[in-house]
Tab-separated table of C-alpha atoms in Angstrom:
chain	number	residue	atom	x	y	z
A	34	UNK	CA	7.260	-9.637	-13.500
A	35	UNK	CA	8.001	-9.775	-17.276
A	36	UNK	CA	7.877	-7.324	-19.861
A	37	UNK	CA	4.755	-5.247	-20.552
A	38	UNK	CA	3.926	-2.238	-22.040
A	39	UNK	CA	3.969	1.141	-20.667
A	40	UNK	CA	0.233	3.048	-21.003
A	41	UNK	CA	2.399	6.502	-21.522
A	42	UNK	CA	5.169	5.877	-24.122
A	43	UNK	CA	3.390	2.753	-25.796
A	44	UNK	CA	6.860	0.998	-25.397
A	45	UNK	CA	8.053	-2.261	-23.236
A	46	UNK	CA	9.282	-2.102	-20.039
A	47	UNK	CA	11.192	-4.741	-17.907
A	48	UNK	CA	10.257	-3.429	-14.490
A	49	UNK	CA	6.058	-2.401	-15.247
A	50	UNK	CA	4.537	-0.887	-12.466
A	51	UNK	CA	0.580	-1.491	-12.435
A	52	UNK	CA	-1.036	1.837	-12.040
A	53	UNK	CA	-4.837	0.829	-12.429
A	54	UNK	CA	-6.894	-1.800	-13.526
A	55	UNK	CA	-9.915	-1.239	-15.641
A	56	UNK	CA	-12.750	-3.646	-15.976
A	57	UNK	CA	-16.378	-3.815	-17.276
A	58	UNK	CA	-19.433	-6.631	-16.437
A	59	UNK	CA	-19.214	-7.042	-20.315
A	60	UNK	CA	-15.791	-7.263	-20.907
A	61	UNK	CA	-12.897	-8.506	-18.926
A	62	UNK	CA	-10.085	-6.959	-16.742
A	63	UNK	CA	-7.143	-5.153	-18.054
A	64	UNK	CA	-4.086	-4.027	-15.999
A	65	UNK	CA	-2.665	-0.907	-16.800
A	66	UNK	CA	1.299	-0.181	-16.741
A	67	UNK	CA	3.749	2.408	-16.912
A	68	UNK	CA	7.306	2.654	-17.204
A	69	UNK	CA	9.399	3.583	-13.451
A	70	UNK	CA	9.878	7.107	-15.494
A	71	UNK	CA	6.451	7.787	-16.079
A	72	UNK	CA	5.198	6.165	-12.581
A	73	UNK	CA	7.318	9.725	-11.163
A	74	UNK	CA	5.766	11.907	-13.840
A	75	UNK	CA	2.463	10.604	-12.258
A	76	UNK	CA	3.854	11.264	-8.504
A	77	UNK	CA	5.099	14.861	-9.758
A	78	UNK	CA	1.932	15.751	-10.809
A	79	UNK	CA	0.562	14.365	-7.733
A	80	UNK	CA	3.234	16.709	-5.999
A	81	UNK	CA	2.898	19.784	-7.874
A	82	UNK	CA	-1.246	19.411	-7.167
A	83	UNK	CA	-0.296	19.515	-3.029
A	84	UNK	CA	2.036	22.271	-3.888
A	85	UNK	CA	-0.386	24.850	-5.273
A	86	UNK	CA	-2.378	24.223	-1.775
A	87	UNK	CA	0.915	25.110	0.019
A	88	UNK	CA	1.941	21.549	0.732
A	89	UNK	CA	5.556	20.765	0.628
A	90	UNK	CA	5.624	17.621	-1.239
A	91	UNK	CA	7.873	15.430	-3.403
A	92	UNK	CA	7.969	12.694	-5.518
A	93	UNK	CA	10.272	9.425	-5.172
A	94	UNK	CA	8.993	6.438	-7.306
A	95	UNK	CA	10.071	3.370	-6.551
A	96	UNK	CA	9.286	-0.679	-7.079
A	97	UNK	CA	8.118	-1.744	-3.465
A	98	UNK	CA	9.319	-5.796	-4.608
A	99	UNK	CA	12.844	-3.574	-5.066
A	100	UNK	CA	14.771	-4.032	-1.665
A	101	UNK	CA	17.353	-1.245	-2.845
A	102	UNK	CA	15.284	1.022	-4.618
A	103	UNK	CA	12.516	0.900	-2.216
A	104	UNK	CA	15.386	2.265	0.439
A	105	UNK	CA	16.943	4.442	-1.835
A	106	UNK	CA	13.567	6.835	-2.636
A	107	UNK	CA	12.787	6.684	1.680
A	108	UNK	CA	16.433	7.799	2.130
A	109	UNK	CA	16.328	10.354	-0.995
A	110	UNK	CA	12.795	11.660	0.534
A	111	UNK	CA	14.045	11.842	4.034
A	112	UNK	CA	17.479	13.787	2.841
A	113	UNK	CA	15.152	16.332	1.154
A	114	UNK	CA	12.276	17.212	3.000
A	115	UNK	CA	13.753	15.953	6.612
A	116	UNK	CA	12.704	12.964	8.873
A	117	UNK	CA	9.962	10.516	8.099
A	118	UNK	CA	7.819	11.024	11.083
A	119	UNK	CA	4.624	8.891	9.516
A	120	UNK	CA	4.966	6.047	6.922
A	121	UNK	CA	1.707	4.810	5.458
A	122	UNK	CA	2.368	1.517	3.458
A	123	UNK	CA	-0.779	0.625	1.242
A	124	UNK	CA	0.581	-1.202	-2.214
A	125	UNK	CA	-2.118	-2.367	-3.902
A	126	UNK	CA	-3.686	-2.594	-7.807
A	127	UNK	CA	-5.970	0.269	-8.509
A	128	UNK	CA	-9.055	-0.350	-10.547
A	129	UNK	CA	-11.796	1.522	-12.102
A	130	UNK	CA	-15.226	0.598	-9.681
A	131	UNK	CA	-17.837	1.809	-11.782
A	132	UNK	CA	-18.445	-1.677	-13.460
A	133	UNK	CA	-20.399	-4.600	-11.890
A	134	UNK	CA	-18.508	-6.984	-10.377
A	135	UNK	CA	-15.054	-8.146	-10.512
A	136	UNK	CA	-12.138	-7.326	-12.216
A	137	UNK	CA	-9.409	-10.116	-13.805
A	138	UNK	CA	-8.268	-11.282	-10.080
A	139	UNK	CA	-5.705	-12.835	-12.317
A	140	UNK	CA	-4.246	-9.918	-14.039
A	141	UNK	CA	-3.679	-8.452	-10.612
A	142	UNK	CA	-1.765	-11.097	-9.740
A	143	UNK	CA	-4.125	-12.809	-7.307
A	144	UNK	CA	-4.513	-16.659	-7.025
A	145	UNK	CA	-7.513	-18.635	-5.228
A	146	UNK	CA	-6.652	-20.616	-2.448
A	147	UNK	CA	-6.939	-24.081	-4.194
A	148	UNK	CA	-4.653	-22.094	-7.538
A	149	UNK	CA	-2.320	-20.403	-4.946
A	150	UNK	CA	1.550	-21.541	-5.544
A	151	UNK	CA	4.676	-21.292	-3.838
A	152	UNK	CA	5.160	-18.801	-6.784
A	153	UNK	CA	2.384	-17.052	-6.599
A	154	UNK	CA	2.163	-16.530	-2.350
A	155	UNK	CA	5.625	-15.099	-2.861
A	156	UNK	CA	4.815	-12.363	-5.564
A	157	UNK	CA	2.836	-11.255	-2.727
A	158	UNK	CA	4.475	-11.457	0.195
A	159	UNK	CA	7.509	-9.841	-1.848
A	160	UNK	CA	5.080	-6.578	-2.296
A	161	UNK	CA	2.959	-6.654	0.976
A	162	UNK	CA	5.109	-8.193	3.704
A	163	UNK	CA	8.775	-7.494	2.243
A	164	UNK	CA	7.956	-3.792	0.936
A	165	UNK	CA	6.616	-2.915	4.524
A	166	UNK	CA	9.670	-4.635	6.222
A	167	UNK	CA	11.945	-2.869	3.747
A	168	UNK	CA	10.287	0.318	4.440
A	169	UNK	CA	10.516	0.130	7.987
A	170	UNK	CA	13.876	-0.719	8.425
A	171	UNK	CA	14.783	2.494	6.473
A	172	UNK	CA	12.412	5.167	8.725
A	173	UNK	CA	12.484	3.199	11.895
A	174	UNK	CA	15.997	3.887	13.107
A	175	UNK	CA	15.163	7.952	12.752
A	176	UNK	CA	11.912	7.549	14.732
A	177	UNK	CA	13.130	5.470	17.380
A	178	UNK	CA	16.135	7.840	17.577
A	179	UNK	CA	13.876	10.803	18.172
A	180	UNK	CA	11.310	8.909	20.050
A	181	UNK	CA	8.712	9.685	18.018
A	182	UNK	CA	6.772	8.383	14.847
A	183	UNK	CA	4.549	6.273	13.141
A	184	UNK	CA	4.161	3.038	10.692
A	185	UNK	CA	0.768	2.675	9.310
A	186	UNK	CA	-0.676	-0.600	7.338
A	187	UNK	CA	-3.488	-0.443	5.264
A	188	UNK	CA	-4.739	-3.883	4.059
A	189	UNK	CA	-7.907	-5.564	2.753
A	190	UNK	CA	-10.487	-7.598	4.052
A	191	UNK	CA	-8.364	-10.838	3.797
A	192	UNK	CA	-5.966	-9.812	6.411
A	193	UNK	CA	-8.870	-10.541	8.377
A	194	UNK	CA	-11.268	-12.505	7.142
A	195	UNK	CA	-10.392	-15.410	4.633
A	196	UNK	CA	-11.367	-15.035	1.260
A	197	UNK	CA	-10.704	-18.109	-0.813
A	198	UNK	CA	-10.942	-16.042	-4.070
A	199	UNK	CA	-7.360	-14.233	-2.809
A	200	UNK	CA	-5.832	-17.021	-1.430
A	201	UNK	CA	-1.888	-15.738	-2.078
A	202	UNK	CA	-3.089	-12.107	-1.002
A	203	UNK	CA	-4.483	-13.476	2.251
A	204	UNK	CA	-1.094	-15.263	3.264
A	205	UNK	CA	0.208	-11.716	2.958
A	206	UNK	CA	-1.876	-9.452	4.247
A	207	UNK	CA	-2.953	-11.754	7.327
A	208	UNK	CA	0.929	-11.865	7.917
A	209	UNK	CA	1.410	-8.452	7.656
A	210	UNK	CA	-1.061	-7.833	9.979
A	211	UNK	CA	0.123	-10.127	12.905
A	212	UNK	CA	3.748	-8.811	12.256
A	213	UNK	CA	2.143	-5.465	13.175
A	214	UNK	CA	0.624	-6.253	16.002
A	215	UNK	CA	4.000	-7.567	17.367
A	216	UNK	CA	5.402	-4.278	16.200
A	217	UNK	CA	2.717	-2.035	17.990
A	218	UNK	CA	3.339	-3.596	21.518
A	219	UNK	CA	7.374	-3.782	21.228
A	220	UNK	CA	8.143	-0.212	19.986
A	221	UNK	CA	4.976	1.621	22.119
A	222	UNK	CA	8.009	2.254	24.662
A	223	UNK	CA	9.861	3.917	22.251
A	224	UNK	CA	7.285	6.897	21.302
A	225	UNK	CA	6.788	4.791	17.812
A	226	UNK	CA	2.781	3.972	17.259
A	227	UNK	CA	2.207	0.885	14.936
A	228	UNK	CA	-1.769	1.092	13.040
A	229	UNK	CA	-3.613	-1.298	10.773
A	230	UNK	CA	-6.474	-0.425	9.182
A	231	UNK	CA	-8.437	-3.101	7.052
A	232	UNK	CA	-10.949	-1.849	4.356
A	233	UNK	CA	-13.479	-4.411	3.131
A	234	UNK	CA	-14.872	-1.719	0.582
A	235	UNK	CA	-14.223	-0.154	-2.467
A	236	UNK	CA	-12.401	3.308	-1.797
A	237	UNK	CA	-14.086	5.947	-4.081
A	238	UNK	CA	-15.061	9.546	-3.159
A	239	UNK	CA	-18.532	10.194	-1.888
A	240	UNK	CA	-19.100	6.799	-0.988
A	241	UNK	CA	-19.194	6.919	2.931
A	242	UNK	CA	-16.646	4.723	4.780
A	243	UNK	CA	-14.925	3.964	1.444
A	244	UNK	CA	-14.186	7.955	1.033
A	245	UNK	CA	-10.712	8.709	0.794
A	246	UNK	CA	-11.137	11.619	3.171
A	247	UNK	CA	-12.562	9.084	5.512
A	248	UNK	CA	-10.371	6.671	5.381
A	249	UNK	CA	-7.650	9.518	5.919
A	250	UNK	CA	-9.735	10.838	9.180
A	251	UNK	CA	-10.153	7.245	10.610
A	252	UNK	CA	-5.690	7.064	10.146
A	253	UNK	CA	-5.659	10.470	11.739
A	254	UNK	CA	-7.918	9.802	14.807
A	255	UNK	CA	-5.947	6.106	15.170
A	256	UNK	CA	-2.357	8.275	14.809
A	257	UNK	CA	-3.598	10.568	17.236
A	258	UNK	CA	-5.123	9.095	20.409
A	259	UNK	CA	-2.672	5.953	19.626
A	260	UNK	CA	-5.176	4.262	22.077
A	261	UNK	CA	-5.961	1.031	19.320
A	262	UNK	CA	-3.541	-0.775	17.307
A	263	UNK	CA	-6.541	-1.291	15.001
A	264	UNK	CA	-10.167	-0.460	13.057
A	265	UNK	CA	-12.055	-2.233	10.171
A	266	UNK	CA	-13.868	0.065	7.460
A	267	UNK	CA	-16.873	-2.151	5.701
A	268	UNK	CA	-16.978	-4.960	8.147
């Protein structure tokens, strides 16, 4: 990704994270970035929030595109608060829903099917396929070892159903998916449940299926029973 400017400190950065994309029917999409050190103030924040509720929580920011780094805050998190028993892997642009219609597909870094190049399909694959493969290889060993955990993928529609609009994103998230799938029947044996959950709608509070706490009752139920490798929220 190249340079852009951090929405904190107002200064470049080499390695932006996206942390929300705002958009308007009038006027067009805008990605928001931050800086790696102010993508962990966020998480802090985010931490210190769970704390007051008596939450042990921490925060480990890290580029999920970043083989080493991605490792290195799973190891760092597992060193301080003990074992990952449940890893939820969801990377995906945040934008503001309170617009009609879309935002810049573009600025997010999405392609149509017909636009989709070898370029672009990789960008995503590197964040959706290789993040969750990175991931996993760092947890898994610990879960398998104690014969107990779980890996859950949360995707979009086009895992599922083809959307030509997010042609690259598709490729990804429809391989992520099926890699899953393998996943949830080879490492049921070893006390390890694999889940995939595919929302097809936009994920605001007070909005029904798309409510956070929903979606976070549906993973719970799914983690829980372990009797489905999947559901579909939307569709």
């Amino acid at each position: 990704m190249t340079s852009q400017i951090c929405a904190s400190c107002d200064k470049p950065t080499s390695k932006p994270v996206v942390v929300a994309i705002e958009h308007s029917a009038s006027v067009g999409g805008r990605t928001i970035y931050a800086c790696p050190e102010h993508s962990q103030a966020k998480l802090e924040a985010l931490a210190a929030a769970l704390g007051e509720e008596g939450i042990t929580a921490g925060a480990y920011a890290a580029d999920a595109t970043d083989e080493k780094a991605l490792a290195a805050a799973l190891t760092a998190a597992a060193d301080d608060l003990g074992r990952i028993g449940v890893l939820s892997y969801s990377p995906a642009p945040m934008w503001d829903h309170s617009g009609d219609g879309l935002p810049d597909l573009g600025a997010m870094g999405f392609t149509s099917a017909l636009e989709t190049t070898p370029a672009s399909a990789r960008a995503q694959f590197d964040l959706v396929g290789g993040g969750a493969l990175t991931a996993v290889a760092t947890v898994l060993p610990a879960m398998r070892e104690a014969r107990d955990g779980a890996l859950l993928f949360t995707t979009g529609r086009s895992a599922i159903t083809p959307m030509p609009i997010l042609g690259n994103a598709g490729i990804a998230q429809a391989g992520l998916r099926n890699w899953a799938d393998n996943a949830h029947a080879e490492l049921a044996a070893d006390g390890v449940y694999v889940g995939h959950i595919s929302v097809g709608v936009p994920i605001l509070p007070g909005t029904g299926e798309g409510d956070p706490d929903a979606i976070a009752d549906r993973w719970y139920r799914l983690t829980r029973t372990r009797d489905a490798f999947e559901t579909t929220i939307g569709f």
